[in-house]
Short mmCIF file of N, CA, C and O in Angstrom, two decimals:
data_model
loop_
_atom_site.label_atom_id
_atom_site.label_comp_id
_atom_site.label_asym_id
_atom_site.label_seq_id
_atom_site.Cartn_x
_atom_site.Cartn_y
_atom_site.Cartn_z
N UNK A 1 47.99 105.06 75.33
CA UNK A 1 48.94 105.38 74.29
C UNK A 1 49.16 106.89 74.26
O UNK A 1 48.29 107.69 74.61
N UNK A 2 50.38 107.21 73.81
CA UNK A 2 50.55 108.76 73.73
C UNK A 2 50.11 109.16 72.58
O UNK A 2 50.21 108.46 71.57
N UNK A 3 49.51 110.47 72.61
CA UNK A 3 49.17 110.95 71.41
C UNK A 3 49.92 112.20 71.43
O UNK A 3 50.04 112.83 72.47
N UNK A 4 50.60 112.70 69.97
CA UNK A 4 51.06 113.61 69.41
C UNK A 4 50.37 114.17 68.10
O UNK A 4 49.86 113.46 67.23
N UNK A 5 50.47 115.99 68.11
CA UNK A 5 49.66 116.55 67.30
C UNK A 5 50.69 116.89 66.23
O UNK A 5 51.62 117.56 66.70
N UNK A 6 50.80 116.61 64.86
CA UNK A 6 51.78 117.04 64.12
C UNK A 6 51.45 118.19 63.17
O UNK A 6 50.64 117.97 62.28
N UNK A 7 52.23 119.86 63.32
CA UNK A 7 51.71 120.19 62.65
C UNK A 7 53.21 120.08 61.29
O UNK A 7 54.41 119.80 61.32
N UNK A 8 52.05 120.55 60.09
CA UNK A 8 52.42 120.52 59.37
C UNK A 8 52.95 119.04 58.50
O UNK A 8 54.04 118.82 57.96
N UNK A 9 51.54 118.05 58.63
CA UNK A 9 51.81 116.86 58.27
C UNK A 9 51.41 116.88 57.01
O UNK A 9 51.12 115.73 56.68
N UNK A 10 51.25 117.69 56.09
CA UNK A 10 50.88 117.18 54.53
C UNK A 10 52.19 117.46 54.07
O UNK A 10 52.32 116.96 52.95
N UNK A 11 53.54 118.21 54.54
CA UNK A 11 54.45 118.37 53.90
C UNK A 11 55.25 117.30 54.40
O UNK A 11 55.05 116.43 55.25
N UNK A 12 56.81 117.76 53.18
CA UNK A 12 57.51 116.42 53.37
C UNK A 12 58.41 116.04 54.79
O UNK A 12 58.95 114.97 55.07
N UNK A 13 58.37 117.13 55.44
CA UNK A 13 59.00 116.97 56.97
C UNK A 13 57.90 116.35 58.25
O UNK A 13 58.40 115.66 59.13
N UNK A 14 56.65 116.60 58.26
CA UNK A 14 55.94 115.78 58.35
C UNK A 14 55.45 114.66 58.13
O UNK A 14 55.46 113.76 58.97
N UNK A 15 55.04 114.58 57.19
CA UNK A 15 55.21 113.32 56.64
C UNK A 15 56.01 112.08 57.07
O UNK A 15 55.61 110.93 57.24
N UNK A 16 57.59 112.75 57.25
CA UNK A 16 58.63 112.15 58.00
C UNK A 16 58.19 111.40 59.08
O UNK A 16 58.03 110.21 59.34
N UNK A 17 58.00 112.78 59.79
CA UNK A 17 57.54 112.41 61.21
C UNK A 17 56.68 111.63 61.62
O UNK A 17 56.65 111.20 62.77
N UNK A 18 55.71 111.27 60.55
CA UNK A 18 54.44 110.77 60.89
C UNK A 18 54.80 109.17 60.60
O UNK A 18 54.39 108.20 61.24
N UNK A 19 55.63 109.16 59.50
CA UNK A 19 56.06 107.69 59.21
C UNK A 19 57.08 107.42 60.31
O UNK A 19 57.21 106.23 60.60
N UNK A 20 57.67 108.11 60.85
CA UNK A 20 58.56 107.50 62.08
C UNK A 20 57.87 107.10 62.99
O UNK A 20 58.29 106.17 63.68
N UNK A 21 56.62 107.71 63.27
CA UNK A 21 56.04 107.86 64.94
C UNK A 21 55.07 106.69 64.86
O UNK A 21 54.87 105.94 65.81
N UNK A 22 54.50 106.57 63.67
CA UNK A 22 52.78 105.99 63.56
C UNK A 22 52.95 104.44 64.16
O UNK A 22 51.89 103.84 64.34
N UNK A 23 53.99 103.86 64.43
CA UNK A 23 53.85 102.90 65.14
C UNK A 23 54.11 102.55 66.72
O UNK A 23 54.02 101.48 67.32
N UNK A 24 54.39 103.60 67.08
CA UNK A 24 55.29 104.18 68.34
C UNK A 24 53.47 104.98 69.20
O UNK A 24 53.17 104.42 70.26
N UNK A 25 52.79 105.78 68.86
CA UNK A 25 51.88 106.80 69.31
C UNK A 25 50.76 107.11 68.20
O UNK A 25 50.90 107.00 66.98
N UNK A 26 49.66 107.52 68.87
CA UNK A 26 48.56 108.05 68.31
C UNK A 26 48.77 109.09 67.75
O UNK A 26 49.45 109.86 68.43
N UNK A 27 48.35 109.65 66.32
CA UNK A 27 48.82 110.68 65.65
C UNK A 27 47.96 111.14 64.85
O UNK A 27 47.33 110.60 63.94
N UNK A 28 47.97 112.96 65.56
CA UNK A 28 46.90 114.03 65.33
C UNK A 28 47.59 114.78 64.24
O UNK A 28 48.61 115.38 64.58
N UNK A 29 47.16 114.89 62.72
CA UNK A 29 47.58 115.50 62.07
C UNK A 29 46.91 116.91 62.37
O UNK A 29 45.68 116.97 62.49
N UNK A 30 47.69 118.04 62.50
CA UNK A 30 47.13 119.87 62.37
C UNK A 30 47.00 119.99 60.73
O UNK A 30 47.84 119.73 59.87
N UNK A 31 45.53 120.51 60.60
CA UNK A 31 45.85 120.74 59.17
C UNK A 31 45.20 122.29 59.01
O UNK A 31 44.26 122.49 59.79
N UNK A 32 45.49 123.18 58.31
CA UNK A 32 44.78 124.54 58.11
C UNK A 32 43.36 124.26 57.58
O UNK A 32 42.41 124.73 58.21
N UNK A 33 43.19 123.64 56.64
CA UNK A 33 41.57 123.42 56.18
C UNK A 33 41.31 122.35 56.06
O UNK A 33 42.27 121.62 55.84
N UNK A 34 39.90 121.68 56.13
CA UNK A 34 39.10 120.28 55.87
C UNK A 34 39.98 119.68 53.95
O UNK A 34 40.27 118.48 53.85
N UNK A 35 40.27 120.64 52.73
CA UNK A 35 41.25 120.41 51.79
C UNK A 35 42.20 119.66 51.95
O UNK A 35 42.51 118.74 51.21
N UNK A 36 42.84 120.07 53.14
CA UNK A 36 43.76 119.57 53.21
C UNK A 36 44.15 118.01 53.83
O UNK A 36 45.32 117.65 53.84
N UNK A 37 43.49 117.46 54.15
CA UNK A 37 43.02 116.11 54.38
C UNK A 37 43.15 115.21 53.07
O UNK A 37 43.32 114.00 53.18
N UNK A 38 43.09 115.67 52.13
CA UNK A 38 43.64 114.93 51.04
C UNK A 38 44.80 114.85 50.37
O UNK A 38 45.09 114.31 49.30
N UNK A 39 45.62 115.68 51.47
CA UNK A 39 46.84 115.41 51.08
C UNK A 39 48.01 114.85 52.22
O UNK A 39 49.23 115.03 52.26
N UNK A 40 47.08 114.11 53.12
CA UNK A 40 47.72 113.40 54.02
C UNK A 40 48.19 112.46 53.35
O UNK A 40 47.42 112.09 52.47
N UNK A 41 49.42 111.77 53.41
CA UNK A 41 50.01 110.31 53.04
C UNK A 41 49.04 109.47 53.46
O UNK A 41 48.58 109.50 54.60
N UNK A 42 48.69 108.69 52.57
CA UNK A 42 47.61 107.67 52.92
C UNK A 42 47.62 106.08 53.34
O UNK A 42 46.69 105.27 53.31
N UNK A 43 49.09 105.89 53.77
CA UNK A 43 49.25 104.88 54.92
C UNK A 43 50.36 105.53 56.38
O UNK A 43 51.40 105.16 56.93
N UNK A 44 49.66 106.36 56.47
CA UNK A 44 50.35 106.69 56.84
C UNK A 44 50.12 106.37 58.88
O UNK A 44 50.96 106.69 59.72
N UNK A 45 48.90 105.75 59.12
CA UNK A 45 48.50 105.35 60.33
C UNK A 45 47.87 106.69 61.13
O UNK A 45 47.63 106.66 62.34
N UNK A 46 47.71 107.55 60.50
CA UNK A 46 46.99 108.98 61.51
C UNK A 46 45.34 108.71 61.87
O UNK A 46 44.34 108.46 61.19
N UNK A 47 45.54 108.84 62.98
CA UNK A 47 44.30 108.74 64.49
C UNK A 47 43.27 109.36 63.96
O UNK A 47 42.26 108.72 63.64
N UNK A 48 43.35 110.55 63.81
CA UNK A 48 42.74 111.97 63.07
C UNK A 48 43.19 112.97 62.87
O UNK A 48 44.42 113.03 62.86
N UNK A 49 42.52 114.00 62.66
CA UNK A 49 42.89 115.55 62.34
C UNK A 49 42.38 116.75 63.25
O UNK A 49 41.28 116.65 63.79
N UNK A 50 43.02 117.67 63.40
CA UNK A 50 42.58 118.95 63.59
C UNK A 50 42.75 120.00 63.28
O UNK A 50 43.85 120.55 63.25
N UNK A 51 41.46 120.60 62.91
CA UNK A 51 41.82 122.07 62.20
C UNK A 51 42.44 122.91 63.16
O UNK A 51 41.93 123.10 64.27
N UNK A 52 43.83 123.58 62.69
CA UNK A 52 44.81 124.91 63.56
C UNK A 52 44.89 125.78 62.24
O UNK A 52 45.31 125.67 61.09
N UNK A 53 43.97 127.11 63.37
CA UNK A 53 44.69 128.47 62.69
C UNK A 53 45.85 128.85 63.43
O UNK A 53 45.86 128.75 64.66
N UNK A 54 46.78 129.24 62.82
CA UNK A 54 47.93 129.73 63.95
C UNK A 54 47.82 130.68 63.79
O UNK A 54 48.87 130.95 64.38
N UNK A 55 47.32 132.03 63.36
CA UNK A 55 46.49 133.27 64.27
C UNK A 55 45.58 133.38 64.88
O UNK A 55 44.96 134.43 65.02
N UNK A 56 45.24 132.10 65.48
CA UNK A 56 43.79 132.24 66.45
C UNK A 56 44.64 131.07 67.67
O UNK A 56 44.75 129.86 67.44
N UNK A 57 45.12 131.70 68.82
CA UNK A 57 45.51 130.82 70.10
C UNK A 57 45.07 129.68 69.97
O UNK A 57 45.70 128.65 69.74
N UNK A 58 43.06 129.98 70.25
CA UNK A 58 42.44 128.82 70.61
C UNK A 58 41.92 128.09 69.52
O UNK A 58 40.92 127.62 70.06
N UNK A 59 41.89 127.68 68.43
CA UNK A 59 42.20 126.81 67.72
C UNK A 59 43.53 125.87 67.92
O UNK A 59 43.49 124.64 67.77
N UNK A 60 44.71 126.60 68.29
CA UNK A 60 45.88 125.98 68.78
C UNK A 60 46.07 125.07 69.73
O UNK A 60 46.71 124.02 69.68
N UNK A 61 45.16 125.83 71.09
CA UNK A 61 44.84 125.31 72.19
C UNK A 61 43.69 124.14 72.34
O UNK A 61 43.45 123.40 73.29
N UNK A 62 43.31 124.20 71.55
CA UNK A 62 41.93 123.46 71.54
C UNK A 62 42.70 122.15 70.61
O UNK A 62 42.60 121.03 71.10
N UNK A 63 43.33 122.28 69.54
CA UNK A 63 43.72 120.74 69.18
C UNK A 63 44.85 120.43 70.21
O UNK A 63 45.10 119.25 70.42
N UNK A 64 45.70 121.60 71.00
CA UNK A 64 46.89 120.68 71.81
C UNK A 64 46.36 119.49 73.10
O UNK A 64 46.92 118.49 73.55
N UNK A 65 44.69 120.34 73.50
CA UNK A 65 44.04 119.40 74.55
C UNK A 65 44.19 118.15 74.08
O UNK A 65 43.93 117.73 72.95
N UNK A 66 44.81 117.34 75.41
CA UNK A 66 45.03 116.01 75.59
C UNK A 66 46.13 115.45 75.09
O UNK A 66 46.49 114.38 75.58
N UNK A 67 47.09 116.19 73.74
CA UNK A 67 48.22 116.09 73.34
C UNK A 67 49.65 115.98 74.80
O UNK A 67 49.86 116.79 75.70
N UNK A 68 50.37 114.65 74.46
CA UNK A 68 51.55 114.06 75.19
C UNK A 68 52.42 115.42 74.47
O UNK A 68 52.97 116.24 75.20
N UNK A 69 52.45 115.50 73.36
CA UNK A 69 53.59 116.40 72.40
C UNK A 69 53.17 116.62 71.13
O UNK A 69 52.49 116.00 70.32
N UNK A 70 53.88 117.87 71.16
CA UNK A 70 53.48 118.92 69.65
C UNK A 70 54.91 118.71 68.74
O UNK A 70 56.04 118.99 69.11
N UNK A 71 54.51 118.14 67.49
CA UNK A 71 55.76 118.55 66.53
C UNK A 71 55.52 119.67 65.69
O UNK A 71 54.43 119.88 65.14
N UNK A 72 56.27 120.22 65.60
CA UNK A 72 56.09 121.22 64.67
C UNK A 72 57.10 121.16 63.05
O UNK A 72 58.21 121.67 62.89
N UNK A 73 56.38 120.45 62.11
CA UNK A 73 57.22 120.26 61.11
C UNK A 73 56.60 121.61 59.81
O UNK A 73 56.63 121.32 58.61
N UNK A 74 56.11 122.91 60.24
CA UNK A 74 55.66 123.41 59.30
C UNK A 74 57.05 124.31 58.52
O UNK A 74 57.98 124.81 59.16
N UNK A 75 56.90 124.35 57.21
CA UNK A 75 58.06 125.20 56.58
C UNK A 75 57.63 126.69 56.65
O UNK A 75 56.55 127.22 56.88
N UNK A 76 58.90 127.19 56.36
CA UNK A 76 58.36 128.82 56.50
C UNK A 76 58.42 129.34 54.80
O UNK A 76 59.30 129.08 53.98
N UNK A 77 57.26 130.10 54.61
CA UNK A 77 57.11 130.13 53.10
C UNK A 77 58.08 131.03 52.70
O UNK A 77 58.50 131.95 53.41
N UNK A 78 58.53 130.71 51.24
CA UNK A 78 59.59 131.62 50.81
C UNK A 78 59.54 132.36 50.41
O UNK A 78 60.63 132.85 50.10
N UNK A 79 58.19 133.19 50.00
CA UNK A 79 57.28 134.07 49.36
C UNK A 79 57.10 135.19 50.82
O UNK A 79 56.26 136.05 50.55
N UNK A 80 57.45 135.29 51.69
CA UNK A 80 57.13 136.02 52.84
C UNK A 80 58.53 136.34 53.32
O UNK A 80 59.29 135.37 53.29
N UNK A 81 59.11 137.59 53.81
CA UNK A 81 60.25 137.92 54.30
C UNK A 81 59.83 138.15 55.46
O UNK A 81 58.64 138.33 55.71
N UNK A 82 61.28 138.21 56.77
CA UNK A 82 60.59 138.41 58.17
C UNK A 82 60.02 139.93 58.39
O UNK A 82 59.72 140.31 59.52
N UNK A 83 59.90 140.74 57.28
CA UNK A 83 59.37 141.99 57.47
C UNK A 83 58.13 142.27 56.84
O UNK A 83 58.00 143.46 56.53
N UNK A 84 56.91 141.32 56.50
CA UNK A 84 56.03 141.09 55.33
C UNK A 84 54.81 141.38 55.90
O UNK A 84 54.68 140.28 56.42
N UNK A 85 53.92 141.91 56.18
CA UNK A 85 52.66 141.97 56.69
C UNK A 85 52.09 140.73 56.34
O UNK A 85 52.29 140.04 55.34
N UNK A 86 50.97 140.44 57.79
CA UNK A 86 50.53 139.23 57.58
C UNK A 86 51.18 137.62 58.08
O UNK A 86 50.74 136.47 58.06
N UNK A 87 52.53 138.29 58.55
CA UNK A 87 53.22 137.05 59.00
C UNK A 87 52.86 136.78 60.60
O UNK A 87 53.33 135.81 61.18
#
């Protein structure tokens, strides 16, 4: 079966994704912290999880191992401009 890593599955564009796919492929939710696991949709059919920092490559790299495909459903916060330290 293919597996896909979704990031940004506790939000509602994820979420999406995850209800489209979960019967189709194996599905790796990306989540920033172990917290956040409780705010996965909870039928949502997900395989498991992996923690991604997206300022650290290999956290990135390390959940894409073995991944068919990466979605990327994360929003960009509205509290941050493209000139903001920290982005």
């Amino acid at each position: 079966m293919k597996r896909v890593l979704v990031l940004g599955a506790t939000g509602r564009s994820g979420s999406a994704v995850i209800s489209h796919l979960s019967d189709r492929v194996e599905i790796i939710a990306g989540l920033r912290t172990d917290v956040d696991h409780s705010r996965l949709p909870g039928d949502a059919g997900i395989t498991g999880t992996a923690l991604v920092d997206l300022a650290s490559i290999a956290t990135l790299q390390r959940a894409m191992r073995d991944m068919n495909a990466v979605v990327n459903a994360i929003r960009l916060r509205e509290d941050r401009t493209s000139g903001s330290a920290g982005m």
